[in-house]
Coordinates of N, CA, C and O and ligand atoms in Angstrom, one line a residue:
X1342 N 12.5 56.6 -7.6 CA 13.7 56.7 -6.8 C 14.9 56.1 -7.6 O 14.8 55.1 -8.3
X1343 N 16.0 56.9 -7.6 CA 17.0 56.7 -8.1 C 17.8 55.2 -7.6 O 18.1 55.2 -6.4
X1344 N 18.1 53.9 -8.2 CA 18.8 52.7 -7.9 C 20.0 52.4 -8.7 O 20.4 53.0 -9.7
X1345 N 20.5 51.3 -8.0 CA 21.8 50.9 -8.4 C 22.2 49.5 -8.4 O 22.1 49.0 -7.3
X1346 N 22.6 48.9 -9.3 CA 22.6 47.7 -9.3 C 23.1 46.9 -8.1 O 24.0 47.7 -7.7
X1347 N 23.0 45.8 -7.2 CA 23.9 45.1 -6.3 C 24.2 43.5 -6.7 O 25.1 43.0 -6.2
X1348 N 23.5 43.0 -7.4 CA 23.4 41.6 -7.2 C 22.5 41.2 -8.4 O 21.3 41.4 -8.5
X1349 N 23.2 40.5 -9.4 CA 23.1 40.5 -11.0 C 22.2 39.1 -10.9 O 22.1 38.5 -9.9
X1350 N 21.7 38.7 -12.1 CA 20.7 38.0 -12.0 C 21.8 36.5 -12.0 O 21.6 35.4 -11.5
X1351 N 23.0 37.0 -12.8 CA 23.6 35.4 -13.1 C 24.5 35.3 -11.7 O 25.2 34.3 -11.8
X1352 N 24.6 36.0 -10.6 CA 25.0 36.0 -9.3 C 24.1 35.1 -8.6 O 24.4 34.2 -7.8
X1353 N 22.4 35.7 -9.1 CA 21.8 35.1 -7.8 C 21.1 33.5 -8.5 O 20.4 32.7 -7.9
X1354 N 21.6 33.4 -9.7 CA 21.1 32.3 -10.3 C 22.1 31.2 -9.5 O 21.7 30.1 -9.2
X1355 N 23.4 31.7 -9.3 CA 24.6 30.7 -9.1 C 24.1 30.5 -7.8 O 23.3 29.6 -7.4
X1356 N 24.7 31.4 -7.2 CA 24.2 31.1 -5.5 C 22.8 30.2 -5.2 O 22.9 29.2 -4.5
X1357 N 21.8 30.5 -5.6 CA 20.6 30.1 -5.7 C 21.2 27.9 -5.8 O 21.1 27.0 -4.9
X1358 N 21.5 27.9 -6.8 CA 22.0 26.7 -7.2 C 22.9 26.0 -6.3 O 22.9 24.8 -6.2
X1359 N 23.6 26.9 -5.8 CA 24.8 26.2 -4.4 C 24.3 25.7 -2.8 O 24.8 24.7 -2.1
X1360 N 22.8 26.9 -2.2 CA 22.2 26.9 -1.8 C 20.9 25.4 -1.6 O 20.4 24.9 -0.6
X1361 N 20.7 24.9 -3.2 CA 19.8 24.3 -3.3 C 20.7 22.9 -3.1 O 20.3 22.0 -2.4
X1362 N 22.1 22.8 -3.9 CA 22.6 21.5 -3.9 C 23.0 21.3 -2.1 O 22.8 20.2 -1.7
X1363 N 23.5 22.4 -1.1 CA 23.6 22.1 0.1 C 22.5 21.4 0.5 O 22.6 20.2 0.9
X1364 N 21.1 22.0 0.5 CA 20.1 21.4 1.1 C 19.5 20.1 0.4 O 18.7 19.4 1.0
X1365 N 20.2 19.7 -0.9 CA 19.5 18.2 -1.2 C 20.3 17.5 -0.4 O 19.8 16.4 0.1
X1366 N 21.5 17.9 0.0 CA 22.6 17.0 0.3 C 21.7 17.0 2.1 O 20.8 16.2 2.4
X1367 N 22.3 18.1 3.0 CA 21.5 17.7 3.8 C 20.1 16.9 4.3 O 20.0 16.2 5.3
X1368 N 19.0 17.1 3.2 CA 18.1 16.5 3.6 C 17.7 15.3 2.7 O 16.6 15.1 2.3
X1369 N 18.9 14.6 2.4 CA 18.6 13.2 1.4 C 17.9 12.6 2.1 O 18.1 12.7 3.3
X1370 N 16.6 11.7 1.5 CA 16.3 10.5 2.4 C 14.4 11.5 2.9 O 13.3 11.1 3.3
X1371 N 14.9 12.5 2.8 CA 13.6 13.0 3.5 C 12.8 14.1 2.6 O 13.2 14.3 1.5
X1372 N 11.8 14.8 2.9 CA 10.7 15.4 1.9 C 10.1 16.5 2.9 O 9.0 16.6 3.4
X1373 N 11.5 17.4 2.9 CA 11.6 18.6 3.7 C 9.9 19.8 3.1 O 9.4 19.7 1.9
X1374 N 9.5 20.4 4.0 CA 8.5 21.6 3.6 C 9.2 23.4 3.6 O 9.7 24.3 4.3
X1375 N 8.7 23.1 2.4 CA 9.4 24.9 2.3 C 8.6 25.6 2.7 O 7.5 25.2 2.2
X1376 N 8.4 26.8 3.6 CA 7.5 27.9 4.1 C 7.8 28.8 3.4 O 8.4 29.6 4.1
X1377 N 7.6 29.3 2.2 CA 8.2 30.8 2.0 C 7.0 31.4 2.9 O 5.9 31.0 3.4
X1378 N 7.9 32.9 2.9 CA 7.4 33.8 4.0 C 6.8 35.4 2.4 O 7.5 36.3 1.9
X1379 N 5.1 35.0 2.2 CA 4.9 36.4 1.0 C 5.0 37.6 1.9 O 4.9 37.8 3.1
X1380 N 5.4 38.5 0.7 CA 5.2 38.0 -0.7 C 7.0 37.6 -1.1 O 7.4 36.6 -1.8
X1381 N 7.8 38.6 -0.5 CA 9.2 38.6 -1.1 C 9.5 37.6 -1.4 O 9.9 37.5 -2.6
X1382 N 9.7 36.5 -0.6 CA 10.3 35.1 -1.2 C 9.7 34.3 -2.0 O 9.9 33.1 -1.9
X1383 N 8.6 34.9 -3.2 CA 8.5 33.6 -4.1 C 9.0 33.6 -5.5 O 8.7 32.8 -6.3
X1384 N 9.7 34.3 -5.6 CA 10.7 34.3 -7.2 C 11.9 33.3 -6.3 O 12.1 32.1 -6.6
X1385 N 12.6 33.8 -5.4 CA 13.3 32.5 -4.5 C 13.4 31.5 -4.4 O 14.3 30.7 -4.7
X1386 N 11.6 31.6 -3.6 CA 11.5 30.1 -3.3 C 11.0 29.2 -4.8 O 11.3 28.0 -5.0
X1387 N 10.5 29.9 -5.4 CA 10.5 29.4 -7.0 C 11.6 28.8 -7.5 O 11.5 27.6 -7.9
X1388 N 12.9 29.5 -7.4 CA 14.0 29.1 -8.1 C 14.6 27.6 -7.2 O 14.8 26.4 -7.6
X1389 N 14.7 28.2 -6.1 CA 15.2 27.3 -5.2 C 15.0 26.0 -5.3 O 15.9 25.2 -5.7
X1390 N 13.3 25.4 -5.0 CA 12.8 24.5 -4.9 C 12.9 23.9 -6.2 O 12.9 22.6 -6.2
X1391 N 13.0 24.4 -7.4 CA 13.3 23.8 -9.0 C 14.7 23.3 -8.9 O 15.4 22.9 -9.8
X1392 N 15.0 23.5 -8.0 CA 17.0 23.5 -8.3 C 17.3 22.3 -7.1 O 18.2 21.5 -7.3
X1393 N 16.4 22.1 -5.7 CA 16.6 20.9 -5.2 C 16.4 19.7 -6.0 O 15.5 19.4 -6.7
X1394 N 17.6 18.9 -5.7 CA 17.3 17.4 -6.3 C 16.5 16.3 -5.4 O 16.6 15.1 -5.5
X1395 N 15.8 16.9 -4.4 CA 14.8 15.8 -3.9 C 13.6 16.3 -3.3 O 13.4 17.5 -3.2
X1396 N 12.4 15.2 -2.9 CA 11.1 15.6 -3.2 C 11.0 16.9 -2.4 O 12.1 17.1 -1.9
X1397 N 10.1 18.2 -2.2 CA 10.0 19.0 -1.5 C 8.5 19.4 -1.7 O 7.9 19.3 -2.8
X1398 N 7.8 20.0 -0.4 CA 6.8 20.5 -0.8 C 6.5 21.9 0.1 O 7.0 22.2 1.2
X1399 N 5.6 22.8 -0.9 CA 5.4 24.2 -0.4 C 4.5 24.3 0.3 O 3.6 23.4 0.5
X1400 N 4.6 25.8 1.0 CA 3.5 26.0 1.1 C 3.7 27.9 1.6 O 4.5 28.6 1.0
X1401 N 3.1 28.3 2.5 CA 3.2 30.1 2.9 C 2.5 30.7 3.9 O 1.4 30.8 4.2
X1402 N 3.6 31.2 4.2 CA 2.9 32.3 5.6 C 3.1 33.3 4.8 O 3.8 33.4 3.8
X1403 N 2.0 34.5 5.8 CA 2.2 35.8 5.8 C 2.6 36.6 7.0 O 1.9 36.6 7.9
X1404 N 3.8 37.4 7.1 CA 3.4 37.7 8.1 C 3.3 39.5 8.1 O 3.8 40.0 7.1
X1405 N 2.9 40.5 8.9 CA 2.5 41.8 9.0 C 3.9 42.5 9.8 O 3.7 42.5 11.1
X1406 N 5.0 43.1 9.5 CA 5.5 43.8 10.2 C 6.2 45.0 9.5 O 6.6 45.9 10.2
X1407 N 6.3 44.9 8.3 CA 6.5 46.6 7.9 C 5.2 47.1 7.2 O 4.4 46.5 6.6
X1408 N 5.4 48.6 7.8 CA 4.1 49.1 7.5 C 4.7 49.9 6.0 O 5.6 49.5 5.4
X1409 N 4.1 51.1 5.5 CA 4.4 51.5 4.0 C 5.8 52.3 4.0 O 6.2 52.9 3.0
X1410 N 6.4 52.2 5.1 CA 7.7 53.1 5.3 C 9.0 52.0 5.1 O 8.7 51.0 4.6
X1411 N 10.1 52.3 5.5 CA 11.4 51.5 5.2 C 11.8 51.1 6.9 O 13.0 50.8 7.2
X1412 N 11.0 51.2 7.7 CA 11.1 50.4 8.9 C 10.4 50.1 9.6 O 9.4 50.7 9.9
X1413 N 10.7 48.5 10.2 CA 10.0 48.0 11.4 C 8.9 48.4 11.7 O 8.7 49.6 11.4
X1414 N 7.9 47.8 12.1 CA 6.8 48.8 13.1 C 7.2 48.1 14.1 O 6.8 48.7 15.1
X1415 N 8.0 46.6 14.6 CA 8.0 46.3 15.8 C 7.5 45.0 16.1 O 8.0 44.0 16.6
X1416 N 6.3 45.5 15.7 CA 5.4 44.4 16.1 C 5.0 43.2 15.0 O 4.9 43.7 13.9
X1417 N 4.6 41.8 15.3 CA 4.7 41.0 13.9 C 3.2 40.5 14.4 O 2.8 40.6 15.5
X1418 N 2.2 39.9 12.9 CA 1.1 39.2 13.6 C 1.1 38.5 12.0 O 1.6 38.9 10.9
X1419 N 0.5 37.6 12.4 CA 0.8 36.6 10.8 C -0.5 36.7 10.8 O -1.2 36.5 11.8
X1420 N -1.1 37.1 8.9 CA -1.9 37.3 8.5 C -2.3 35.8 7.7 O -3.4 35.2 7.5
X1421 N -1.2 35.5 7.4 CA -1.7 33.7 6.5 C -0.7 32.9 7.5 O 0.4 33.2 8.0
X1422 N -2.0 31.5 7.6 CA -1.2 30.9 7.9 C -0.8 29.3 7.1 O -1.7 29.1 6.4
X1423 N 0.1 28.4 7.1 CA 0.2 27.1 6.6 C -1.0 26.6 6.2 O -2.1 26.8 6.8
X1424 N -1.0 26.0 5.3 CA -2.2 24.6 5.5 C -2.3 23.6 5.2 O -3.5 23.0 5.2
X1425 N -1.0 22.8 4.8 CA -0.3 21.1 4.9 C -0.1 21.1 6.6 O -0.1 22.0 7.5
X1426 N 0.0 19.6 6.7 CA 0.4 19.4 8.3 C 1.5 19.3 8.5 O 2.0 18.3 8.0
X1427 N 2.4 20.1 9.3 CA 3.4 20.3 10.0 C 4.0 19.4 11.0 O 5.3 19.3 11.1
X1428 N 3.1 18.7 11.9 CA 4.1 18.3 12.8 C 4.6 17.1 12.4 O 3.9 16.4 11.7
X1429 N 5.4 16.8 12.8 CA 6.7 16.0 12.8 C 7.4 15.9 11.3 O 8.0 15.0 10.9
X1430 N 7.3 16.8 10.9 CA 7.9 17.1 9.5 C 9.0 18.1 9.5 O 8.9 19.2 10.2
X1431 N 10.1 17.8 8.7 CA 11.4 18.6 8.5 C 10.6 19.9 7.7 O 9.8 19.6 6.7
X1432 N 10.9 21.4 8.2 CA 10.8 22.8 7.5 C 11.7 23.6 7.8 O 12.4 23.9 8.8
X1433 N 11.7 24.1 6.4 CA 12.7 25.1 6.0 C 11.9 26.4 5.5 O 11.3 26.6 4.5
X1434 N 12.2 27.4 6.7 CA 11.5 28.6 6.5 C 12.0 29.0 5.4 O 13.0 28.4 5.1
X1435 N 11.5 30.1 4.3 CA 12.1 30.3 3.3 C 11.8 31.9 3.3 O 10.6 32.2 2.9
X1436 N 12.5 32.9 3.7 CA 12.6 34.3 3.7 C 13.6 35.0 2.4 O 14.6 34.6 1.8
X1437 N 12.9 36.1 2.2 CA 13.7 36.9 1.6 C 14.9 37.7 2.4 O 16.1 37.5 2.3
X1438 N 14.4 38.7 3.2 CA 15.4 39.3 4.0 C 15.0 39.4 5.5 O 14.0 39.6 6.0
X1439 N 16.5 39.2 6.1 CA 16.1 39.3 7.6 C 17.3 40.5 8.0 O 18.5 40.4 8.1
X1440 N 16.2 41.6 8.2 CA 16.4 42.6 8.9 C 17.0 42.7 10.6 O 18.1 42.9 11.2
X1441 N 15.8 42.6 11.0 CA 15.8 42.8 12.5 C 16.0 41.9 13.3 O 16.6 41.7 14.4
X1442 N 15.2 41.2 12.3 CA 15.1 39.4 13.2 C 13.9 39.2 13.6 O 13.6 38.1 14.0
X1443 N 12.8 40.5 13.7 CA 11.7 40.7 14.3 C 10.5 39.5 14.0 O 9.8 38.8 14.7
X1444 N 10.6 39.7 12.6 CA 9.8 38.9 12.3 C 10.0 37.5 11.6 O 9.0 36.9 11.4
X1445 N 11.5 36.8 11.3 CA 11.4 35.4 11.7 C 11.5 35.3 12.9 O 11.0 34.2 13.0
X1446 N 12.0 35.7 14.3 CA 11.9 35.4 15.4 C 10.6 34.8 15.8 O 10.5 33.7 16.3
X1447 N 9.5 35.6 15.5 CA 8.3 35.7 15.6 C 7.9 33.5 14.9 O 7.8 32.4 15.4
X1448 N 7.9 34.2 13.7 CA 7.8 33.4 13.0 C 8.3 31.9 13.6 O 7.7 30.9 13.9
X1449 N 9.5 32.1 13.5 CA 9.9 30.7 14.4 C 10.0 30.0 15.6 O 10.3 28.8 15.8
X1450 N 9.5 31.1 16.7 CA 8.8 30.4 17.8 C 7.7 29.8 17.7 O 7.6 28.8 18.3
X1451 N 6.7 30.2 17.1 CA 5.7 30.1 16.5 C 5.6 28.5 15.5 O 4.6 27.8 15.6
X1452 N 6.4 28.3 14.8 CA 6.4 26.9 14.3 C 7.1 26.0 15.0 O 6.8 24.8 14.9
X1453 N 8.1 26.5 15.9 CA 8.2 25.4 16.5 C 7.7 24.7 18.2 O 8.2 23.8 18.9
X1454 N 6.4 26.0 18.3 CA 5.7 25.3 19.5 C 4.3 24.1 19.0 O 3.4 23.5 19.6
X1455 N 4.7 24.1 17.1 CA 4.1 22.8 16.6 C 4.3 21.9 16.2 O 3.6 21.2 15.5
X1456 N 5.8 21.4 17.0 CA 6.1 20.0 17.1 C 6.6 19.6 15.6 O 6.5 18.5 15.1
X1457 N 7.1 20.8 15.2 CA 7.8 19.9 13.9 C 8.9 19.3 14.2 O 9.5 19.6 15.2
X1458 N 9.2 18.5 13.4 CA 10.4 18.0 13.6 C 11.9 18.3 13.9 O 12.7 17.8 14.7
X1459 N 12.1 19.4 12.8 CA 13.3 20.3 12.5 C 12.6 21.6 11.9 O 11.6 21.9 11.2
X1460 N 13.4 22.1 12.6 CA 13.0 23.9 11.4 C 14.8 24.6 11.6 O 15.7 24.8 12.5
X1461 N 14.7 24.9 10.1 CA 15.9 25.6 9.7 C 15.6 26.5 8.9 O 14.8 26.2 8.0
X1462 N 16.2 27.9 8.8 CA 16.1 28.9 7.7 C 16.9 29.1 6.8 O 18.1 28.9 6.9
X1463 N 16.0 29.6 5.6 CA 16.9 29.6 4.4 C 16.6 30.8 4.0 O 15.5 30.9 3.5
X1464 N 17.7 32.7 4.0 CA 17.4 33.7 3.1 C 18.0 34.0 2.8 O 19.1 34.3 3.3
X1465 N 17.4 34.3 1.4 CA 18.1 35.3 0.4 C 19.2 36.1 1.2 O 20.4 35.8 1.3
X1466 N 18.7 37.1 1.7 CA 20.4 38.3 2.4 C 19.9 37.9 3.3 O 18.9 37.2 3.7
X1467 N 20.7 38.6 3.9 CA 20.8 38.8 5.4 C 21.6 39.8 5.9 O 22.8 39.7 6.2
X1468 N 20.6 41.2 6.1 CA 21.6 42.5 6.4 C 22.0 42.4 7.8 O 21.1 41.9 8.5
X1469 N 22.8 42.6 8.4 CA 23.8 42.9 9.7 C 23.6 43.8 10.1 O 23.9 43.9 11.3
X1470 N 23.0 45.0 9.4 CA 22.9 46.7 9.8 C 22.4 46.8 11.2 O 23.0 47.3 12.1
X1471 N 20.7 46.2 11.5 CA 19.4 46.7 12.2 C 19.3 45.1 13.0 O 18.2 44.9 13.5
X1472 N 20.1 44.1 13.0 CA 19.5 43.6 13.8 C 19.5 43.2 15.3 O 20.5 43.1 16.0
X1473 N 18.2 42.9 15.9 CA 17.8 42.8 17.2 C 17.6 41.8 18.0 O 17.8 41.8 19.2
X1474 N 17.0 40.6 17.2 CA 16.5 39.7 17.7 C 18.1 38.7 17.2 O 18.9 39.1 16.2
X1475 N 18.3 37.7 17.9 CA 19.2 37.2 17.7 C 18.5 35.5 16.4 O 18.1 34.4 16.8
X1476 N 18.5 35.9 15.4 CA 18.1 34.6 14.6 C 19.2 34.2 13.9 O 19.8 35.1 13.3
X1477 N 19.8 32.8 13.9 CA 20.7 31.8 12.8 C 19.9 31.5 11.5 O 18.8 30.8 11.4
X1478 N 20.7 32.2 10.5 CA 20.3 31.5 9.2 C 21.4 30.4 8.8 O 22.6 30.3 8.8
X1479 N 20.4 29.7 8.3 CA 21.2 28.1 8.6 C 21.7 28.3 7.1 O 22.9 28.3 6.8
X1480 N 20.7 28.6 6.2 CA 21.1 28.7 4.6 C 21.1 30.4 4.2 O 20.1 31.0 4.1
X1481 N 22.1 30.9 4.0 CA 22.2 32.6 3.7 C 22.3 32.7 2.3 O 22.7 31.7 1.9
X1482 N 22.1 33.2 1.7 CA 22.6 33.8 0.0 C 23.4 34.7 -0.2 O 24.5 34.3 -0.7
X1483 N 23.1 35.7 -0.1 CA 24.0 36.9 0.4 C 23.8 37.3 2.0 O 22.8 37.0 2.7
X1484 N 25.1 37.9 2.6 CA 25.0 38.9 3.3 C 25.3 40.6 3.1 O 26.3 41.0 2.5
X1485 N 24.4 41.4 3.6 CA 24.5 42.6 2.6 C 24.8 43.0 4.0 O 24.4 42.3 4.9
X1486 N 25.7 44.1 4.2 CA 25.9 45.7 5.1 C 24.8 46.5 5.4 O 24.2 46.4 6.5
X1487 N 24.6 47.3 4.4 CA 23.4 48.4 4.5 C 22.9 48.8 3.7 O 23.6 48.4 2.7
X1488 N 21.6 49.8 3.1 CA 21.0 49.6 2.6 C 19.8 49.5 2.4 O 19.2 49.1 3.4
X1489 N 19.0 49.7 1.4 CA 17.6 49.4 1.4 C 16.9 48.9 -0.1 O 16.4 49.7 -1.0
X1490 N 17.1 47.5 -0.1 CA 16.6 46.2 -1.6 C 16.0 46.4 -1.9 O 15.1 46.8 -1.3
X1491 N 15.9 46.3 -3.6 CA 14.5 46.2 -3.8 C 14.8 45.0 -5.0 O 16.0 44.7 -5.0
X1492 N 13.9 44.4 -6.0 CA 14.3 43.7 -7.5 C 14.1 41.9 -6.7 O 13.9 41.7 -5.5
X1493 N 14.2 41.2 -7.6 CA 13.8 39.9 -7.3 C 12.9 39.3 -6.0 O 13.1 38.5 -5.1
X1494 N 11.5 40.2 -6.3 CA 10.9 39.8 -5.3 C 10.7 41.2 -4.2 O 9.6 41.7 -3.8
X1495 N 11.7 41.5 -4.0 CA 11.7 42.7 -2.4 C 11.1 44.1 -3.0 O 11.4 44.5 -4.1
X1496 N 10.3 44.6 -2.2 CA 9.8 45.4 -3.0 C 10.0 46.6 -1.7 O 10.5 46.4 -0.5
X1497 N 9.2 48.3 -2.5 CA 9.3 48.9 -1.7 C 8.3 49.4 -1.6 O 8.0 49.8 -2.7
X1498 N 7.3 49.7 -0.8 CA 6.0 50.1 -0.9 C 5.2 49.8 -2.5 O 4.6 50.6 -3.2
X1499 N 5.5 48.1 -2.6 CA 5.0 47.0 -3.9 C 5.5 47.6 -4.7 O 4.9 47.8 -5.7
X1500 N 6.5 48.1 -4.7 CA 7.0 48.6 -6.1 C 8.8 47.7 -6.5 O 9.6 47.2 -5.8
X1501 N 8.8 47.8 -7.8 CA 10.0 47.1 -8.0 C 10.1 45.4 -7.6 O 11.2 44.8 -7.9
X1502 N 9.3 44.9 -7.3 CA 9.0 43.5 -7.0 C 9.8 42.6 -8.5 O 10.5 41.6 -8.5
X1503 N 9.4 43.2 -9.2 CA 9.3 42.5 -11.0 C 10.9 42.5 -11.5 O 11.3 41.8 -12.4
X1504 N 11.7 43.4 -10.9 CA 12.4 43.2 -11.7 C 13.4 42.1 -10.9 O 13.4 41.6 -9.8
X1505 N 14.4 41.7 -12.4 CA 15.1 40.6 -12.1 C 16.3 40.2 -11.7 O 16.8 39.0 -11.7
X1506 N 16.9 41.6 -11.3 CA 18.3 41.6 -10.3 C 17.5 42.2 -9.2 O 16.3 42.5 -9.1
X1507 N 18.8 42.2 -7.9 CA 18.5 43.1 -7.2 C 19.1 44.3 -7.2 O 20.0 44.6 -8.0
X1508 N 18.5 45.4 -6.3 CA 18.9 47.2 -6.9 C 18.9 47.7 -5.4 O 17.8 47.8 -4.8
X1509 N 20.1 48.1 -4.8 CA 20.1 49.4 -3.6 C 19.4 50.6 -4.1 O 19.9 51.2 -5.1
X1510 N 18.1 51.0 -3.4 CA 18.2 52.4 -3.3 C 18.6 53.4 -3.1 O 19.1 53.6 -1.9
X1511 N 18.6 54.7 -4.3 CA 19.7 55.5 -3.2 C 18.8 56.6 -2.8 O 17.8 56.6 -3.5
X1512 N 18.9 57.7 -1.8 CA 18.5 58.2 -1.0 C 18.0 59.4 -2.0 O 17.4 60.3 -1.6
Ligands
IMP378 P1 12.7 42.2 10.0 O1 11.5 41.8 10.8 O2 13.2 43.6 10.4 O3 13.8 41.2 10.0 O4 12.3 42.5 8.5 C1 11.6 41.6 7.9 C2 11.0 41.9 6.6 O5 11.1 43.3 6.2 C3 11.7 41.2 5.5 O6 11.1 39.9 5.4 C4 11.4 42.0 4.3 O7 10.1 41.6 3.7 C5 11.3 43.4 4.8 N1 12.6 44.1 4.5 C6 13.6 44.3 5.4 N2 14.7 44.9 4.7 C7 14.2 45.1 3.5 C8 14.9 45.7 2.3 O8 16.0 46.2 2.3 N3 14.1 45.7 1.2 C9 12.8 45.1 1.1 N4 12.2 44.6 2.2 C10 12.9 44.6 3.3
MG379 MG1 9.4 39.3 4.1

């Protein structure tokens, strides 16, 4: 499929960096848990977490809601789950893109009927196009219009994951 550049690697290196200094500042004093959400967010959460200046520790969910096409199925079911202890600990979900909302919605009722302490999200974009569920991203990177991502991570039926910008497909 034919692509086109959107978002250069020394774009998302910067932002990446502005992103990470907000959240040292926010959570000085404390030893927040990053959730990336696989596969998309671990070149992200990679960069990210090298770029906070205080302790942080990982870990990952999976969760199931696009099937091999470029939308939704709807429905979300988490295929991985955590396995550091969560509760009463500060997390910061760590997503690539939130579409619908379907599936951090999901996602974050779900961590926080485990008594963490704080949960706040942190993604990469955040398209405006398709969304349903009403979710606040607390940390954004980009916001994109419309579209369909692929490059740093986002892939499209596993493809394009590798490369190191991101790239709109075109139709
Ligand atoms: P949502 O549940 O509709 O918010 O979509 C959630 C997931 O769909 C994201 O975490 C991505 O993994 C995937 N997704 C949504 N839009 C795109 C895109 O433009 N490119 C690649 N993956 C996408
Ligand atoms: Mg995802």
């Amino acid at each position: 499929m034919e692509k086109e550049i959107l978002i250069s690697k020394v774009a998302i290196q910067e932002r990446v960096r502005e992103l990470a200094a907000q959240i040292s500042l926010d959570y000085a004093g404390k030893e927040p848990i990053l959730i990336g959400i696989l596969k998309g967010s671990i070149f992200f959460l990679a960069d990210l977490m090298r770029e906070i200046s205080i302790p942080t520790k990982m870990d990952f969910m999976r969760a199931y809601s696009y099937g091999s096409n470029m939308h939704s199925s709807g429905s979300v079911h988490l295929t991985k789950d955590v396995e550091l202890p969560i509760q009463g600990r500060p997390v910061i979900i760590v997503e690539d893109i939130v579409d619908s909302g379907l599936t951090l919605s999901y996602i974050k009722e779900n961590l926080e009927g485990r008594g963490v302490e704080s949960l706040r999200i942190c993604s990469l974009i955040d398209k405006l196009e398709r969304r349903e569920r009403e979710v606040s991203v607390d940390y954004c990177g980009f916001q994109v219009k419309e579209g369909f991502l692929v490059g740093y991570g986002l892939d499209c039926n596993e493809e394009y994951r590798y490369l190191p910008e991101i790239y709109v497909l075109k139709e």
